[in-house]
PDB file of N, CA and C in Angstrom:
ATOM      1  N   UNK R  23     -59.242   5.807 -28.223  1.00  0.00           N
ATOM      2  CA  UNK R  23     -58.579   5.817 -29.477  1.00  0.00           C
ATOM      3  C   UNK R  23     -59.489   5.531 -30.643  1.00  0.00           C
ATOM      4  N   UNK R  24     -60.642   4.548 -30.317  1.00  0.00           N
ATOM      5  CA  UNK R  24     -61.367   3.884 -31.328  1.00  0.00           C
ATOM      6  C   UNK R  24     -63.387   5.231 -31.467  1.00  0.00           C
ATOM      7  N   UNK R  25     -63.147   5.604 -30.743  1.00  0.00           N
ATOM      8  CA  UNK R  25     -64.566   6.241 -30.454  1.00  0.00           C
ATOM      9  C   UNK R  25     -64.872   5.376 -29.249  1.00  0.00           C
ATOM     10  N   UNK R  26     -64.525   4.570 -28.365  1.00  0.00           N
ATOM     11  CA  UNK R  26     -64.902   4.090 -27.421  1.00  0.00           C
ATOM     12  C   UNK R  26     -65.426   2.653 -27.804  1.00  0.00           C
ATOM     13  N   UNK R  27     -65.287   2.124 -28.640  1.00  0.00           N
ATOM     14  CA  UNK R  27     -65.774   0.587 -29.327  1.00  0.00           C
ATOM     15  C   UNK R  27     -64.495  -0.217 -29.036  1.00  0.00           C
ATOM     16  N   UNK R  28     -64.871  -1.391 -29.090  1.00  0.00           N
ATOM     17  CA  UNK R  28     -64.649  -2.132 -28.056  1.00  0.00           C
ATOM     18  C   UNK R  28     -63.033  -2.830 -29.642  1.00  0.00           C
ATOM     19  N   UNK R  29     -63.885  -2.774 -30.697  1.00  0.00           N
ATOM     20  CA  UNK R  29     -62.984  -2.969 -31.797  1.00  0.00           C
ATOM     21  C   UNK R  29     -62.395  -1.980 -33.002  1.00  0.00           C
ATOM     22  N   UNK R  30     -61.508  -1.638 -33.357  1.00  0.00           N
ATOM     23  CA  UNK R  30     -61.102  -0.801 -34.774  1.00  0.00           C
ATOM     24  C   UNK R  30     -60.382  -1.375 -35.852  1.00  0.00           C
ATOM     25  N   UNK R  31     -60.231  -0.443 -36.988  1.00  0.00           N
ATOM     26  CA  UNK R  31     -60.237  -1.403 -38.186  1.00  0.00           C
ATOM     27  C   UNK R  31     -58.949  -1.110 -38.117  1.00  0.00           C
ATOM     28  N   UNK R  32     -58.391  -1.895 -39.045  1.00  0.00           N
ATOM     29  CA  UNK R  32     -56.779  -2.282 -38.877  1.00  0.00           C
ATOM     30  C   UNK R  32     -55.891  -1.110 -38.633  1.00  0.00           C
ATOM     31  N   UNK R  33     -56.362  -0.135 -39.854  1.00  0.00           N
ATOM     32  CA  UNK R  33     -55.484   1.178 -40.766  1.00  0.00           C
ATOM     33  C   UNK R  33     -55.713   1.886 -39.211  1.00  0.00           C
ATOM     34  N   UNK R  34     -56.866   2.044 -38.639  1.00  0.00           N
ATOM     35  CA  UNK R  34     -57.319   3.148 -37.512  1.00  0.00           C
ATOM     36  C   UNK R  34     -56.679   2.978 -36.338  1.00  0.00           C
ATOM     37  N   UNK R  35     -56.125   1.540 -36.003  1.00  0.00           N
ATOM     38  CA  UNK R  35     -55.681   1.119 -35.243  1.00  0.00           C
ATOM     39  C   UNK R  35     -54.100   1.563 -34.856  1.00  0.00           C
ATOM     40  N   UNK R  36     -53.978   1.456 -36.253  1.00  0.00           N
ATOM     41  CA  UNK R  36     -52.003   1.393 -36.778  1.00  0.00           C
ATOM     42  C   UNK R  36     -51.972   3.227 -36.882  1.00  0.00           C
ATOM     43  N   UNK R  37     -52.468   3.522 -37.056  1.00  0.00           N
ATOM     44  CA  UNK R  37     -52.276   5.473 -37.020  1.00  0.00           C
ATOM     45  C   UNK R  37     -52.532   5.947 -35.973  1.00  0.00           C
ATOM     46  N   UNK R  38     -53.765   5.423 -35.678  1.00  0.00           N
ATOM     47  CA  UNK R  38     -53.887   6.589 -34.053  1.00  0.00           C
ATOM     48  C   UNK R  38     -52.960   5.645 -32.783  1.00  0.00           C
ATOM     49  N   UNK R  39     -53.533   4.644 -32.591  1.00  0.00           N
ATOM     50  CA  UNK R  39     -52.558   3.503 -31.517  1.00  0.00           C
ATOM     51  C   UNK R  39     -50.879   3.405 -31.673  1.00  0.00           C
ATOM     52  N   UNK R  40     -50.673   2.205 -32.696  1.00  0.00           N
ATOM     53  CA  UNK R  40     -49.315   1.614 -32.868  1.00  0.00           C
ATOM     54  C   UNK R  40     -48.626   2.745 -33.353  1.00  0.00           C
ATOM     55  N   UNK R  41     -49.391   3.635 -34.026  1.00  0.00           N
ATOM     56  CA  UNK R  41     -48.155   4.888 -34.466  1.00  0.00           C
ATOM     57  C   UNK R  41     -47.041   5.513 -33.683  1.00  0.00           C
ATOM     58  N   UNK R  42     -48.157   5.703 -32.357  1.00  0.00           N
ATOM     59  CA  UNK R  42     -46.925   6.574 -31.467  1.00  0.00           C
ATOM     60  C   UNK R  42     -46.421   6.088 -30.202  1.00  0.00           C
ATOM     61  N   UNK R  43     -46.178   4.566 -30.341  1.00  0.00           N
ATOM     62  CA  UNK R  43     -45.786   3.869 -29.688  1.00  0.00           C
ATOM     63  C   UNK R  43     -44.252   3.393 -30.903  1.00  0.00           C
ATOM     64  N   UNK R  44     -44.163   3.402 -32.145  1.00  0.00           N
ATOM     65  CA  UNK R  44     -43.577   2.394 -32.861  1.00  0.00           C
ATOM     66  C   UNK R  44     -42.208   4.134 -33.146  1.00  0.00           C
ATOM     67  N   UNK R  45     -40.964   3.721 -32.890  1.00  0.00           N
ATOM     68  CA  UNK R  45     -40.122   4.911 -32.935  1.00  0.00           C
ATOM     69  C   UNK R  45     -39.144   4.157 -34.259  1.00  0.00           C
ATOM     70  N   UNK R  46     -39.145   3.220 -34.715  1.00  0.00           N
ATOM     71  CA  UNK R  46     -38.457   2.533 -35.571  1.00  0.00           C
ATOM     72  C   UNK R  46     -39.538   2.708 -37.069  1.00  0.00           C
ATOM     73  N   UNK R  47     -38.964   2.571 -38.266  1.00  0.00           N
ATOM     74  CA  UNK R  47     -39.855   1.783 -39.537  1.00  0.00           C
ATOM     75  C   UNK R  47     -40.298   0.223 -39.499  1.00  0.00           C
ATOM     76  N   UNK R  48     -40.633  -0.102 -39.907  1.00  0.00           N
ATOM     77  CA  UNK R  48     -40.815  -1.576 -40.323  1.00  0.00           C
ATOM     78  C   UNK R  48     -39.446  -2.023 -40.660  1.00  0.00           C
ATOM     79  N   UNK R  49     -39.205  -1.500 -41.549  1.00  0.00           N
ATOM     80  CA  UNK R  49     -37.959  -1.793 -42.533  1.00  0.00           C
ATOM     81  C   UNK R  49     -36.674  -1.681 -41.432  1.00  0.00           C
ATOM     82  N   UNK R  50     -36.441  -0.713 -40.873  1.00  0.00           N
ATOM     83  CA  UNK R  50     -35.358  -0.484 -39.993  1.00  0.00           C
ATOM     84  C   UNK R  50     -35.630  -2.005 -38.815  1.00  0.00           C
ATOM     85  N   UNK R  51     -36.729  -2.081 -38.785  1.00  0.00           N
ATOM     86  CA  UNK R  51     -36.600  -3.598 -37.542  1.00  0.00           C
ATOM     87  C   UNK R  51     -36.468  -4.559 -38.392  1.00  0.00           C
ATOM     88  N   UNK R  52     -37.244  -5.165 -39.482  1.00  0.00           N
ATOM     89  CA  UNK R  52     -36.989  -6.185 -40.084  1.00  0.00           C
ATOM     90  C   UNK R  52     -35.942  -6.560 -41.160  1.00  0.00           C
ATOM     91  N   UNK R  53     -35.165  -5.283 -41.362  1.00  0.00           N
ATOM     92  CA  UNK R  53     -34.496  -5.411 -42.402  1.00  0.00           C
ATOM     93  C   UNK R  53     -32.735  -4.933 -41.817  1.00  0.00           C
ATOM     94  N   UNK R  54     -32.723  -5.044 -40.234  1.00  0.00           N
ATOM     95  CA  UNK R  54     -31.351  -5.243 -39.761  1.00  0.00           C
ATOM     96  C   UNK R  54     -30.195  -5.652 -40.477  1.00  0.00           C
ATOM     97  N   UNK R  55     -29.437  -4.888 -40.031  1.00  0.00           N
ATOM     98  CA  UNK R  55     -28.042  -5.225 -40.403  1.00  0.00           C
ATOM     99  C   UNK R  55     -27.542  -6.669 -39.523  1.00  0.00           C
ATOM    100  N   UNK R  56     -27.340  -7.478 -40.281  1.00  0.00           N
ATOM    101  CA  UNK R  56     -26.858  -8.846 -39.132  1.00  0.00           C
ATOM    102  C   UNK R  56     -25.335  -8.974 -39.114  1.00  0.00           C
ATOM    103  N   UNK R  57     -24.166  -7.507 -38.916  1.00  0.00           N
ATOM    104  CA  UNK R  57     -23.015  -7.526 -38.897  1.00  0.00           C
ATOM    105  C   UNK R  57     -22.509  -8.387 -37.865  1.00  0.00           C
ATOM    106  N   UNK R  58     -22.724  -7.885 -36.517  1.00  0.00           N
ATOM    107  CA  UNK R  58     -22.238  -8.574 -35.440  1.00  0.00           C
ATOM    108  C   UNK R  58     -22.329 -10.016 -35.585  1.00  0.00           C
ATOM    109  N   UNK R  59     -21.059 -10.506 -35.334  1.00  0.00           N
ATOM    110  CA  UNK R  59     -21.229 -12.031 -34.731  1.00  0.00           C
ATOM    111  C   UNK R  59     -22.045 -12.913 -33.849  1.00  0.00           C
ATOM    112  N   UNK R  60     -22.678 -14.265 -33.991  1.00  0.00           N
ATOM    113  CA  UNK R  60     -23.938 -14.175 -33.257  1.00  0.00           C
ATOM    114  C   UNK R  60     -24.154 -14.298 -31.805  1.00  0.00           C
ATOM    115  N   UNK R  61     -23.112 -14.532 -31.545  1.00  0.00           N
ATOM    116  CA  UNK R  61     -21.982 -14.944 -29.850  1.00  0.00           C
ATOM    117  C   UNK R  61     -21.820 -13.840 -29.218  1.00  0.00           C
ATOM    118  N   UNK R  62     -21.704 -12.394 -30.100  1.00  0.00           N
ATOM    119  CA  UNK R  62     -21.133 -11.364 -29.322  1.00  0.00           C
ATOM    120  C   UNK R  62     -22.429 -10.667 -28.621  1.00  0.00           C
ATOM    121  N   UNK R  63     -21.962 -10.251 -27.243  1.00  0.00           N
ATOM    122  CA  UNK R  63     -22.664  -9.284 -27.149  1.00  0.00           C
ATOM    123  C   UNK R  63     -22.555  -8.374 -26.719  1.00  0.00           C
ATOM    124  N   UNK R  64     -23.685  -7.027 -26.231  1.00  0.00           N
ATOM    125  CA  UNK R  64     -23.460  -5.854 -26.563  1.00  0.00           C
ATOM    126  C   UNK R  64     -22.658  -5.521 -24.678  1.00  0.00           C
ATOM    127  N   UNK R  65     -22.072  -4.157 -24.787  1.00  0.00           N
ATOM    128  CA  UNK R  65     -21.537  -3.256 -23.496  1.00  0.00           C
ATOM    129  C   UNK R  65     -22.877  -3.626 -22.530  1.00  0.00           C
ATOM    130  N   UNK R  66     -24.033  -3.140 -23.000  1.00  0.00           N
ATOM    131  CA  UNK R  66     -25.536  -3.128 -22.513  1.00  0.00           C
ATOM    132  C   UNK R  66     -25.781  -5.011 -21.681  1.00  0.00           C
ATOM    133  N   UNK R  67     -26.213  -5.869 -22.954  1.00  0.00           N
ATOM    134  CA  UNK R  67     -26.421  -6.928 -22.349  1.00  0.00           C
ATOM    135  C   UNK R  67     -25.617  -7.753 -21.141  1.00  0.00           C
ATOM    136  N   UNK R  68     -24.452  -7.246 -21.356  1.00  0.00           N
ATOM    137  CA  UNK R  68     -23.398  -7.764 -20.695  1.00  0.00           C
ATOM    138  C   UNK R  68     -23.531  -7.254 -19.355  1.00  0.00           C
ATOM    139  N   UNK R  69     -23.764  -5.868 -19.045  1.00  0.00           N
ATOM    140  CA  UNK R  69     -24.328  -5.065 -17.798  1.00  0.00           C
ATOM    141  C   UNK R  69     -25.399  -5.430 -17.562  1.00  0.00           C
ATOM    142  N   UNK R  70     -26.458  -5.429 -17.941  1.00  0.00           N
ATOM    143  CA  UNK R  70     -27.999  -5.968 -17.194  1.00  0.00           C
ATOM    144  C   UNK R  70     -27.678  -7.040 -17.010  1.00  0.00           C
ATOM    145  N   UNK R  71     -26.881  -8.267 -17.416  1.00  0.00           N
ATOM    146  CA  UNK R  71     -26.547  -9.841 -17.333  1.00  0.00           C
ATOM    147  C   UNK R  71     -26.123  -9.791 -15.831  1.00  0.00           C
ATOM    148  N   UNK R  72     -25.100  -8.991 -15.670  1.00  0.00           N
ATOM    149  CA  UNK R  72     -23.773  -8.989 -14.340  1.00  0.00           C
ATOM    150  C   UNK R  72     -25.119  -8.702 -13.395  1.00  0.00           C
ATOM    151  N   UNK R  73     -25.942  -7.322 -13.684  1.00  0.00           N
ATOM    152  CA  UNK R  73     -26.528  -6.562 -12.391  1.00  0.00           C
ATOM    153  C   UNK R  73     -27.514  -7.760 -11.859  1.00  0.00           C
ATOM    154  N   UNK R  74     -28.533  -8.451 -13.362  1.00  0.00           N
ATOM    155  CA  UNK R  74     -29.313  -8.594 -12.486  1.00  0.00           C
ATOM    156  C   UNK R  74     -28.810 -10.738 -11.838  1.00  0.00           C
ATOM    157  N   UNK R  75     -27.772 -10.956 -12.465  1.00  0.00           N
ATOM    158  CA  UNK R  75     -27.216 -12.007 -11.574  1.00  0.00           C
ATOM    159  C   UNK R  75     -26.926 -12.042  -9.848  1.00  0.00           C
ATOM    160  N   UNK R  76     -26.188 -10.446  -9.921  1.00  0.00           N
ATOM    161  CA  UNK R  76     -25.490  -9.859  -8.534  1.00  0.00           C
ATOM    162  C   UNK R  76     -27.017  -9.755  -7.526  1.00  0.00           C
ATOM    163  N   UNK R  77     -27.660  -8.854  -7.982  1.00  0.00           N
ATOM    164  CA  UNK R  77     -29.012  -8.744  -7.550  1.00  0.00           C
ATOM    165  C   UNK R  77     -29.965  -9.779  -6.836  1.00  0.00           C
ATOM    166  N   UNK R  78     -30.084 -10.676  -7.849  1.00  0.00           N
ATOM    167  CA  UNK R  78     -30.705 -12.105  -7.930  1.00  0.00           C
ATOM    168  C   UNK R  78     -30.262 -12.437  -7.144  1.00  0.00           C
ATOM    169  N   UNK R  79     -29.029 -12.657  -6.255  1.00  0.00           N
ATOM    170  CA  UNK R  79     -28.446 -13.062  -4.988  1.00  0.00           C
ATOM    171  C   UNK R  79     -28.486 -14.655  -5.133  1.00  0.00           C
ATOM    172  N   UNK R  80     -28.953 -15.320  -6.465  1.00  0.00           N
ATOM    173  CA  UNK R  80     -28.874 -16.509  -6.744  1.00  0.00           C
ATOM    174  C   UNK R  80     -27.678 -17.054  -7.584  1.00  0.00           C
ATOM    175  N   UNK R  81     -27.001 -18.565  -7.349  1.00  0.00           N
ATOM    176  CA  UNK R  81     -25.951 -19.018  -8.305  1.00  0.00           C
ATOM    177  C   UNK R  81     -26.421 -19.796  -9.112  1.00  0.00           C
ATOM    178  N   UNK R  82     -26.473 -19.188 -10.459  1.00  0.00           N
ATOM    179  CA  UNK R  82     -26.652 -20.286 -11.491  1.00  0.00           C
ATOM    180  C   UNK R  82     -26.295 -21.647 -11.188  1.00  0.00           C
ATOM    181  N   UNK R  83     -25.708 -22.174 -10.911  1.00  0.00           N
ATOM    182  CA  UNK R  83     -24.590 -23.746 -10.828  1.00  0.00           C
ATOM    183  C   UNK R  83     -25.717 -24.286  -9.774  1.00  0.00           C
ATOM    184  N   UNK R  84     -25.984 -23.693  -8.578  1.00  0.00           N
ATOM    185  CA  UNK R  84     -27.514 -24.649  -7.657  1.00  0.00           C
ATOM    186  C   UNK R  84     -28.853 -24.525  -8.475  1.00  0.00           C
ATOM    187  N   UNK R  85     -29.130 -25.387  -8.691  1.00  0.00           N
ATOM    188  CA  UNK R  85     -30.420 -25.852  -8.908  1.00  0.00           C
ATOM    189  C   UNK R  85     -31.193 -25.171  -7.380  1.00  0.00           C
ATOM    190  N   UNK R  86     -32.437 -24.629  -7.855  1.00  0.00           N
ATOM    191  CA  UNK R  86     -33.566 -24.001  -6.698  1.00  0.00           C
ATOM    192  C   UNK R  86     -34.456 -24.968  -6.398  1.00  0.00           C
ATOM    193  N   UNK R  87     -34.357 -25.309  -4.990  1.00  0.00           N
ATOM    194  CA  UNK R  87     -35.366 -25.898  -4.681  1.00  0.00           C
ATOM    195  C   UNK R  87     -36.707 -25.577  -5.037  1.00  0.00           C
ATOM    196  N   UNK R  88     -37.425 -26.914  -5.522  1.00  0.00           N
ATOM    197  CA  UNK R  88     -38.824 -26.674  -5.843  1.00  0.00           C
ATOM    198  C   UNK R  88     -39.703 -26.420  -4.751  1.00  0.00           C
ATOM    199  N   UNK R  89     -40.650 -25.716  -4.579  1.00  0.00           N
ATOM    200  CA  UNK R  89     -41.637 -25.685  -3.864  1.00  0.00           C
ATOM    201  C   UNK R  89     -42.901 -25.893  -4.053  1.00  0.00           C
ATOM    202  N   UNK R  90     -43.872 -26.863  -3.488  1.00  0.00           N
ATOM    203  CA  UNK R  90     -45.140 -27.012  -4.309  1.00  0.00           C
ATOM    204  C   UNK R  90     -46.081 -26.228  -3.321  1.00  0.00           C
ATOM    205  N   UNK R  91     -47.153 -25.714  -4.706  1.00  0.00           N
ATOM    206  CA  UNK R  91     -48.113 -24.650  -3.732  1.00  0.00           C
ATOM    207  C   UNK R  91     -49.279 -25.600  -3.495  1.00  0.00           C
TER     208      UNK R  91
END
């Protein structure tokens, strides 16, 4: 990305690198709408929450035994 150097300057960095990784503005991430209530959450979180609890095959409420390495 850089010519092969190990460092690049900020601007070179943010155009060729972070550019086409970043699908949002600045403004669109930092400048959110904070409608939702701060308790609620989304269809989404609520599903990855359930799956990866079920998954985890673990119960919140036991404490995991420690193991020392």
């Amino acid at each position: 990305g850089c010519g092969g150097t190990d460092f690049c300057p900020f601007q070179i960095f943010k155009e060729k690198i972070a550019a086409a990784h970043l699908k949002h503005s600045y403004d669109y991430l930092c400048n959110a709408s904070m409608e939702k209530q701060p308790g609620s959450k989304s269809f989404v979180s609520q599903l990855f929450e359930m799956l990866s609890w079920i998954l985890s095959g673990k119960n919140k409420d036991k404490a995991s035994p420690k193991v020392e390495l």
